[in-house]
mmCIF file of C-alpha atoms in Angstrom:
data_model
loop_
_atom_site.group_PDB
_atom_site.id
_atom_site.type_symbol
_atom_site.label_atom_id
_atom_site.label_comp_id
_atom_site.label_asym_id
_atom_site.label_seq_id
_atom_site.Cartn_x
_atom_site.Cartn_y
_atom_site.Cartn_z
ATOM 1 C CA SER A 15 -158.749 36.564 37.780
ATOM 2 C CA TYR A 16 -156.124 39.250 37.796
ATOM 3 C CA PRO A 17 -158.438 42.215 39.012
ATOM 4 C CA TYR A 18 -158.855 39.755 42.468
ATOM 5 C CA GLY A 19 -154.993 39.645 42.988
ATOM 6 C CA MET A 20 -154.774 43.456 42.765
ATOM 7 C CA LEU A 21 -157.262 44.034 45.100
ATOM 8 C CA GLY A 22 -156.347 41.602 47.405
ATOM 9 C CA ASP A 23 -152.951 43.346 47.178
ATOM 10 C CA ALA A 24 -154.252 46.780 48.091
ATOM 11 C CA LEU A 25 -156.087 45.172 50.850
ATOM 12 C CA LEU A 26 -153.296 43.150 52.241
ATOM 13 C CA GLU A 27 -150.830 46.591 52.240
ATOM 14 C CA LEU A 28 -154.179 48.497 54.125
ATOM 15 C CA GLY A 29 -153.961 45.849 56.832
ATOM 16 C CA ASP A 30 -157.501 44.048 55.668
ATOM 17 C CA TYR A 31 -155.866 40.499 55.783
ATOM 18 C CA GLU A 32 -159.252 38.341 56.038
ATOM 19 C CA LYS A 33 -160.796 40.290 53.125
ATOM 20 C CA ALA A 34 -157.509 39.891 51.179
ATOM 21 C CA ALA A 35 -157.397 36.358 51.356
ATOM 22 C CA ASP A 36 -161.195 36.369 50.019
ATOM 23 C CA ALA A 37 -159.624 38.376 47.348
ATOM 24 C CA TYR A 38 -156.812 35.661 46.450
ATOM 25 C CA ARG A 39 -159.224 32.714 46.935
ATOM 26 C CA GLU A 40 -161.644 34.108 44.597
ATOM 27 C CA MET A 41 -158.357 34.918 42.124
ATOM 28 C CA GLU A 42 -157.619 31.208 42.308
ATOM 29 C CA ARG A 43 -160.995 30.142 41.488
ATOM 30 C CA ARG A 44 -161.682 32.374 38.718
ATOM 31 C CA GLY A 45 -158.405 31.823 37.161
ATOM 32 C CA GLY A 46 -159.267 27.879 37.203
ATOM 33 C CA GLY A 47 -156.316 26.467 40.146
ATOM 34 C CA ILE A 48 -153.129 27.859 41.072
ATOM 35 C CA SER A 49 -150.727 29.692 39.515
ATOM 36 C CA VAL A 50 -147.612 31.782 40.344
ATOM 37 C CA SER A 51 -148.867 34.910 41.320
ATOM 38 C CA THR A 52 -151.429 33.248 43.366
ATOM 39 C CA GLU A 53 -149.262 30.704 44.922
ATOM 40 C CA THR A 54 -146.940 34.049 45.645
ATOM 41 C CA ARG A 55 -149.765 35.799 47.332
ATOM 42 C CA GLN A 56 -150.985 32.430 49.413
ATOM 43 C CA ALA A 57 -146.948 32.379 50.725
ATOM 44 C CA ARG A 58 -147.186 36.294 51.980
ATOM 45 C CA LEU A 59 -150.341 35.352 53.918
ATOM 46 C CA ALA A 60 -148.491 32.544 55.321
ATOM 47 C CA GLN A 61 -145.805 34.665 56.289
ATOM 48 C CA LEU A 62 -148.050 36.874 58.156
ATOM 49 C CA ARG A 63 -149.774 34.262 60.132
ATOM 50 C CA GLY A 64 -146.611 32.966 60.889
ATOM 51 C CA ASP A 65 -146.460 29.657 59.517
ATOM 52 C CA SER A 66 -143.205 29.668 57.756
ATOM 53 C CA GLU A 67 -143.108 25.873 56.654
ATOM 54 C CA GLY A 68 -146.452 27.351 54.694
ATOM 55 C CA ALA A 69 -144.731 30.103 52.897
ATOM 56 C CA LYS A 70 -141.863 27.734 51.961
ATOM 57 C CA LEU A 71 -144.454 25.428 50.263
ATOM 58 C CA HIS A 72 -146.072 27.940 48.386
ATOM 59 C CA PHE A 73 -143.034 29.801 47.217
ATOM 60 C CA THR A 74 -141.476 26.405 46.294
ATOM 61 C CA ARG A 75 -144.892 25.420 44.192
ATOM 62 C CA ALA A 76 -144.648 29.127 42.459
ATOM 63 C CA LEU A 77 -140.977 28.656 41.571
ATOM 64 C CA VAL A 78 -141.746 24.892 40.085
ATOM 65 C CA LEU A 79 -144.808 26.350 38.029
ATOM 66 C CA ALA A 80 -142.519 28.950 36.729
ATOM 67 C CA LEU A 81 -139.923 26.994 35.272
ATOM 68 C CA ASP A 82 -142.566 24.823 33.728
ATOM 69 C CA LEU A 83 -143.939 28.169 31.725
ATOM 70 C CA PRO A 84 -142.333 27.742 27.800
ATOM 71 C CA LEU A 85 -139.854 30.362 28.683
ATOM 72 C CA PRO A 86 -139.674 30.812 31.877
ATOM 73 C CA PRO A 87 -139.416 34.587 33.019
ATOM 74 C CA ARG A 88 -135.851 34.922 34.571
ATOM 75 C CA GLU A 89 -136.607 38.145 36.714
ATOM 76 C CA THR A 90 -139.873 36.191 38.270
ATOM 77 C CA VAL A 91 -137.519 32.613 38.763
ATOM 78 C CA ALA A 92 -134.924 34.733 40.524
ATOM 79 C CA TRP A 93 -137.550 36.379 43.132
ATOM 80 C CA CYS A 94 -139.117 33.034 44.020
ATOM 81 C CA ARG A 95 -135.622 31.902 44.607
ATOM 82 C CA TRP A 96 -134.698 35.233 46.521
ATOM 83 C CA GLN A 97 -138.179 34.706 48.505
ATOM 84 C CA LEU A 98 -137.180 31.299 49.525
ATOM 85 C CA GLY A 99 -134.177 32.778 51.032
ATOM 86 C CA GLU A 100 -135.720 35.276 52.832
ATOM 87 C CA THR A 101 -138.197 32.510 54.533
ATOM 88 C CA ALA A 102 -135.051 30.825 55.343
ATOM 89 C CA PHE A 103 -133.333 33.985 56.670
ATOM 90 C CA SER A 104 -136.282 34.660 58.846
ATOM 91 C CA ILE A 105 -136.049 31.361 60.962
ATOM 92 C CA GLY A 106 -131.825 31.637 60.983
ATOM 93 C CA ASP A 107 -131.407 29.089 58.685
ATOM 94 C CA TYR A 108 -128.388 31.134 57.027
ATOM 95 C CA GLU A 109 -127.051 28.127 55.231
ATOM 96 C CA THR A 110 -130.209 27.321 53.086
ATOM 97 C CA ALA A 111 -130.855 31.411 52.596
ATOM 98 C CA GLU A 112 -127.539 31.511 50.915
ATOM 99 C CA ARG A 113 -128.010 29.016 48.660
ATOM 100 C CA HIS A 114 -131.218 30.131 47.553
ATOM 101 C CA TYR A 115 -129.870 33.734 47.123
ATOM 102 C CA ARG A 116 -126.897 32.161 44.957
ATOM 103 C CA ASP A 117 -129.322 30.417 42.873
ATOM 104 C CA ALA A 118 -131.420 33.237 42.415
ATOM 105 C CA LEU A 119 -128.163 35.308 41.146
ATOM 106 C CA VAL A 120 -127.081 32.405 38.792
ATOM 107 C CA THR A 121 -130.673 33.054 37.528
ATOM 108 C CA PHE A 122 -130.538 37.035 37.318
ATOM 109 C CA PRO A 123 -127.130 37.997 38.329
ATOM 110 C CA ASP A 124 -127.647 41.701 38.587
ATOM 111 C CA TYR A 125 -130.602 41.082 40.613
ATOM 112 C CA TYR A 126 -130.328 43.785 43.570
ATOM 113 C CA ARG A 127 -132.728 42.719 46.201
ATOM 114 C CA ALA A 128 -130.497 38.690 46.046
ATOM 115 C CA LEU A 129 -127.339 41.022 46.026
ATOM 116 C CA ALA A 130 -128.628 42.814 49.353
ATOM 117 C CA SER A 131 -129.824 39.832 50.755
ATOM 118 C CA PHE A 132 -126.757 37.811 50.088
ATOM 119 C CA GLY A 133 -124.751 40.637 51.710
ATOM 120 C CA ARG A 134 -126.691 40.271 54.947
ATOM 121 C CA VAL A 135 -126.640 36.655 55.245
ATOM 122 C CA ARG A 136 -122.776 36.849 54.601
ATOM 123 C CA ALA A 137 -122.476 38.848 57.146
ATOM 124 C CA ALA A 138 -124.713 37.384 59.655
ATOM 125 C CA ARG A 139 -122.266 33.989 59.032
ATOM 126 C CA GLY A 140 -119.408 36.308 60.152
ATOM 127 C CA ASP A 141 -118.251 37.455 56.711
ATOM 128 C CA LEU A 142 -118.310 41.045 57.427
ATOM 129 C CA ALA A 143 -116.157 41.826 54.193
ATOM 130 C CA GLY A 144 -118.122 39.633 51.955
ATOM 131 C CA GLY A 145 -121.101 41.616 53.147
ATOM 132 C CA ILE A 146 -119.853 44.657 52.184
ATOM 133 C CA GLU A 147 -118.944 43.967 49.168
ATOM 134 C CA GLN A 148 -122.589 42.928 48.167
ATOM 135 C CA TYR A 149 -124.119 45.683 49.581
ATOM 136 C CA GLU A 150 -122.008 47.940 47.933
ATOM 137 C CA SER A 151 -122.914 45.846 44.117
ATOM 138 C CA ALA A 152 -126.574 46.345 45.448
ATOM 139 C CA VAL A 153 -126.717 49.930 46.084
ATOM 140 C CA ARG A 154 -124.968 50.551 42.981
ATOM 141 C CA ARG A 155 -127.903 49.084 41.151
ATOM 142 C CA LEU A 156 -130.525 50.400 43.167
ATOM 143 C CA PRO A 157 -130.222 52.631 46.057
ATOM 144 C CA ASP A 158 -133.086 51.676 48.107
ATOM 145 C CA PRO A 159 -132.605 53.351 51.563
ATOM 146 C CA SER A 160 -132.949 50.183 53.247
ATOM 147 C CA PHE A 161 -129.661 48.891 51.562
ATOM 148 C CA VAL A 162 -128.046 52.074 52.087
ATOM 149 C CA ALA A 163 -128.669 52.149 55.481
ATOM 150 C CA GLU A 164 -127.704 48.488 56.055
ATOM 151 C CA LEU A 165 -124.375 49.224 54.102
ATOM 152 C CA GLY A 166 -123.825 51.694 56.541
ATOM 153 C CA ASP A 167 -124.179 49.683 59.678
ATOM 154 C CA LEU A 168 -121.615 47.251 57.940
ATOM 155 C CA TYR A 169 -119.241 50.184 57.595
ATOM 156 C CA LYS A 170 -119.966 51.001 61.444
ATOM 157 C CA LEU A 171 -119.442 47.292 62.495
ATOM 158 C CA ALA A 172 -115.956 47.352 60.359
ATOM 159 C CA GLY A 173 -114.995 50.476 61.682
ATOM 160 C CA ARG A 174 -115.250 52.215 58.818
ATOM 161 C CA GLU A 175 -117.008 55.162 60.650
ATOM 162 C CA LYS A 176 -116.385 57.974 58.225
ATOM 163 C CA GLU A 177 -118.624 55.792 55.225
ATOM 164 C CA SER A 178 -120.794 54.899 57.720
ATOM 165 C CA VAL A 179 -121.674 58.267 58.276
ATOM 166 C CA ALA A 180 -121.461 59.245 54.400
ATOM 167 C CA GLN A 181 -124.168 56.195 54.062
ATOM 168 C CA TYR A 182 -126.657 57.481 57.202
ATOM 169 C CA ALA A 183 -126.648 61.294 54.955
ATOM 170 C CA LEU A 184 -127.376 59.285 51.611
ATOM 171 C CA VAL A 185 -130.750 57.234 53.726
ATOM 172 C CA GLU A 186 -131.845 60.635 54.783
ATOM 173 C CA LYS A 187 -131.196 62.241 51.312
ATOM 174 C CA ILE A 188 -132.743 59.910 49.498
ATOM 175 C CA GLY A 189 -136.059 60.128 52.064
ATOM 176 C CA HIS A 190 -136.175 63.777 51.755
ATOM 177 C CA LEU A 191 -136.022 63.452 48.010
ATOM 178 C CA SER A 192 -138.740 61.207 48.028
ATOM 179 C CA ALA A 193 -141.417 62.615 49.720
ATOM 180 C CA VAL A 194 -141.031 65.460 47.535
ATOM 181 C CA ASN A 195 -141.571 62.789 44.483
ATOM 182 C CA GLY A 196 -144.400 61.121 46.519
ATOM 183 C CA ALA A 197 -142.802 58.149 46.859
ATOM 184 C CA LEU A 198 -143.373 55.676 49.984
ATOM 185 C CA TYR A 199 -140.117 55.775 51.742
ATOM 186 C CA ASN A 200 -141.388 57.524 54.537
ATOM 187 C CA ARG A 201 -141.544 53.965 56.860
ATOM 188 C CA GLN A 202 -138.266 52.546 56.092
ATOM 189 C CA LEU A 203 -137.125 56.654 57.051
ATOM 190 C CA ALA A 204 -138.826 56.718 60.487
ATOM 191 C CA LEU A 205 -137.521 53.331 61.243
ATOM 192 C CA PHE A 206 -134.076 53.727 60.195
ATOM 193 C CA TYR A 207 -134.553 57.211 62.392
ATOM 194 C CA ALA A 208 -135.164 55.073 65.434
ATOM 195 C CA ASP A 209 -132.667 52.369 65.043
ATOM 196 C CA HIS A 210 -130.154 55.466 64.994
ATOM 197 C CA ASP A 211 -131.438 57.117 67.766
ATOM 198 C CA MET A 212 -131.995 60.416 65.073
ATOM 199 C CA LYS A 213 -134.988 62.632 64.916
ATOM 200 C CA ALA A 214 -137.162 60.716 67.252
ATOM 201 C CA GLU A 215 -140.026 62.951 67.218
ATOM 202 C CA ASP A 216 -140.086 63.214 63.254
ATOM 203 C CA ALA A 217 -140.057 59.518 63.108
ATOM 204 C CA TYR A 218 -143.401 59.076 65.004
ATOM 205 C CA GLY A 219 -145.025 61.725 63.245
ATOM 206 C CA SER A 220 -144.283 60.059 59.718
ATOM 207 C CA ALA A 221 -144.854 56.593 61.112
ATOM 208 C CA VAL A 222 -148.424 57.979 62.745
ATOM 209 C CA LYS A 223 -149.068 59.697 59.776
ATOM 210 C CA GLU A 224 -148.736 56.911 57.661
ATOM 211 C CA TYR A 225 -150.230 54.566 59.829
ATOM 212 C CA GLU A 226 -153.353 56.744 59.371
ATOM 213 C CA VAL A 227 -154.022 55.284 55.875
ATOM 214 C CA ARG A 228 -152.342 52.119 55.715
ATOM 215 C CA ARG A 229 -153.013 49.958 58.778
ATOM 216 C CA ASP A 230 -151.014 46.768 58.199
ATOM 217 C CA ILE A 231 -149.395 45.438 61.234
ATOM 218 C CA TYR A 232 -145.570 47.015 60.135
ATOM 219 C CA GLY A 233 -146.986 49.955 60.097
ATOM 220 C CA ALA A 234 -148.031 49.205 63.905
ATOM 221 C CA ASP A 235 -144.879 48.413 64.308
ATOM 222 C CA ALA A 236 -143.040 51.536 63.150
ATOM 223 C CA VAL A 237 -145.698 53.341 65.427
ATOM 224 C CA ALA A 238 -144.602 51.141 68.129
ATOM 225 C CA TRP A 239 -140.931 51.637 67.545
ATOM 226 C CA THR A 240 -140.761 55.098 66.619
ATOM 227 C CA ALA A 241 -143.158 55.969 70.089
ATOM 228 C CA LEU A 242 -140.454 54.054 72.056
ATOM 229 C CA LYS A 243 -137.812 56.158 71.156
ATOM 230 C CA ALA A 244 -140.032 59.530 71.326
ATOM 231 C CA GLY A 245 -140.612 58.297 74.730
ATOM 232 C CA LYS A 246 -144.341 57.608 74.062
ATOM 233 C CA ILE A 247 -144.817 54.569 76.143
ATOM 234 C CA ASN A 248 -148.258 53.926 76.253
ATOM 235 C CA GLU A 249 -148.582 54.646 72.410
ATOM 236 C CA ALA A 250 -145.771 52.408 71.616
ATOM 237 C CA GLN A 251 -147.562 49.519 74.105
ATOM 238 C CA ALA A 252 -150.656 49.555 72.155
ATOM 239 C CA ALA A 253 -149.115 49.707 68.889
ATOM 240 C CA ILE A 254 -146.855 46.849 69.378
ATOM 241 C CA LYS A 255 -150.070 44.986 70.757
ATOM 242 C CA GLU A 256 -151.495 45.438 66.718
ATOM 243 C CA ALA A 257 -148.357 44.714 65.279
ATOM 244 C CA LEU A 258 -148.316 41.041 66.763
ATOM 245 C CA ARG A 259 -152.227 40.180 66.462
ATOM 246 C CA LEU A 260 -151.555 37.750 63.110
ATOM 247 C CA GLY A 261 -149.163 36.051 65.131
ATOM 248 C CA THR A 262 -146.271 36.606 62.416
ATOM 249 C CA ARG A 263 -143.128 35.233 63.192
ATOM 250 C CA ASP A 264 -140.899 38.049 63.011
ATOM 251 C CA ALA A 265 -137.401 38.220 65.156
ATOM 252 C CA LYS A 266 -137.924 42.252 64.919
ATOM 253 C CA LEU A 267 -141.226 42.599 65.950
ATOM 254 C CA PHE A 268 -140.140 40.274 68.567
ATOM 255 C CA TYR A 269 -137.270 42.642 70.073
ATOM 256 C CA HIS A 270 -139.292 45.745 69.468
ATOM 257 C CA ALA A 271 -142.077 44.050 71.795
ATOM 258 C CA GLY A 272 -139.216 42.791 74.035
ATOM 259 C CA MET A 273 -137.268 46.594 74.379
ATOM 260 C CA ILE A 274 -141.054 48.271 74.627
ATOM 261 C CA ALA A 275 -141.673 45.341 77.482
ATOM 262 C CA ARG A 276 -138.362 46.539 78.828
ATOM 263 C CA ALA A 277 -138.947 50.403 79.260
ATOM 264 C CA VAL A 278 -142.739 49.477 80.785
ATOM 265 C CA GLY A 279 -140.599 47.655 83.396
ATOM 266 C CA ASP A 280 -142.061 43.942 82.698
ATOM 267 C CA GLN A 281 -139.013 42.327 82.545
ATOM 268 C CA THR A 282 -140.980 38.823 82.286
ATOM 269 C CA SER A 283 -142.508 39.873 79.157
ATOM 270 C CA ALA A 284 -138.865 41.527 77.849
ATOM 271 C CA ARG A 285 -137.046 38.363 78.676
ATOM 272 C CA ASP A 286 -139.867 36.568 76.789
ATOM 273 C CA TYR A 287 -139.876 38.464 73.460
ATOM 274 C CA LEU A 288 -136.029 38.792 73.256
ATOM 275 C CA LYS A 289 -135.250 35.431 73.825
ATOM 276 C CA ARG A 290 -137.652 34.956 70.867
ATOM 277 C CA ALA A 291 -136.450 36.822 68.756
ATOM 278 C CA LEU A 292 -132.581 35.610 69.021
ATOM 279 C CA ALA A 293 -133.628 32.146 68.819
ATOM 280 C CA LEU A 294 -135.924 32.462 66.013
ATOM 281 C CA ASN A 295 -132.972 34.497 64.127
ATOM 282 C CA SER A 296 -129.860 35.576 66.159
ATOM 283 C CA ARG A 297 -128.285 37.876 63.672
ATOM 284 C CA PHE A 298 -131.696 39.182 62.535
ATOM 285 C CA ASP A 299 -129.924 42.926 62.195
ATOM 286 C CA PRO A 300 -126.541 43.878 62.059
ATOM 287 C CA LEU A 301 -126.980 46.039 64.903
ATOM 288 C CA GLN A 302 -130.053 45.773 66.596
ATOM 289 C CA SER A 303 -129.369 41.621 67.383
ATOM 290 C CA SER A 304 -126.523 42.908 69.458
ATOM 291 C CA ILE A 305 -128.566 45.396 71.191
ATOM 292 C CA ALA A 306 -131.082 42.924 72.209
ATOM 293 C CA MET A 307 -128.294 40.340 73.188
ATOM 294 C CA LYS A 308 -127.067 43.156 75.527
ATOM 295 C CA ALA A 309 -130.540 43.932 76.557
ATOM 296 C CA LEU A 310 -131.180 40.099 77.743
ATOM 297 C CA GLU A 311 -127.620 39.825 79.613
ATOM 298 C CA ASN A 312 -129.053 42.778 81.684
#
């Protein structure tokens, strides 16, 4: 059944969601039922389709199955707990998210994903210093560009401008090194540029290039957001429509859709999308959520 899981993963990355679902069903059938691997994949599909409760159910099942193994793999257990935290955070349930992140870190103390997410939820709950501390720990373990950028954003919010600038410079450095080595950080770098109003044309070109080969909804979202920042409004409108096609409930997608509608002058749609973003997850991003609030007020 394993090859069908790999096939489904590849199809998912390429944005062919129906065929990915077929491959996962075949994986389950050939494997004789559900497993940690099938449940985590079904959870991802549920998330993409906007079914947060379904995602929570599948990740919970995956966690139970992992804990039932004779020697439960710590990283797998921590990953399931982290994913349950991510699912809770995505719908603005910060208390539950924090509990899952803490559980993940009890299972696997240096788990970099949980450290970063724990930092994000602490900042979202108003503990900026605690958020910074957790992100610093995560970045020490793995300088992933998104973690580095988010740490820079928290430094900025804390008024630590010099440290913020240093983190942003590091994001660019990692992005350039990754490009030389063929690693896939293009999308993260493009979104970083768009979020921080930097190198708009470069960001758009990079997002379009990646979307040509990897046509998933988040690729479409990257094209939409970078197109808006590069002043390409028609391209932004077409791409955000693609990004929203599955009905995914993601505050960032709604925020991007709202800001694009606002740029077009469609105030009704702009208000609707921005309200949806903030109602779903009012602190979805350290800097962008404040921009969404101001845009809604105006």
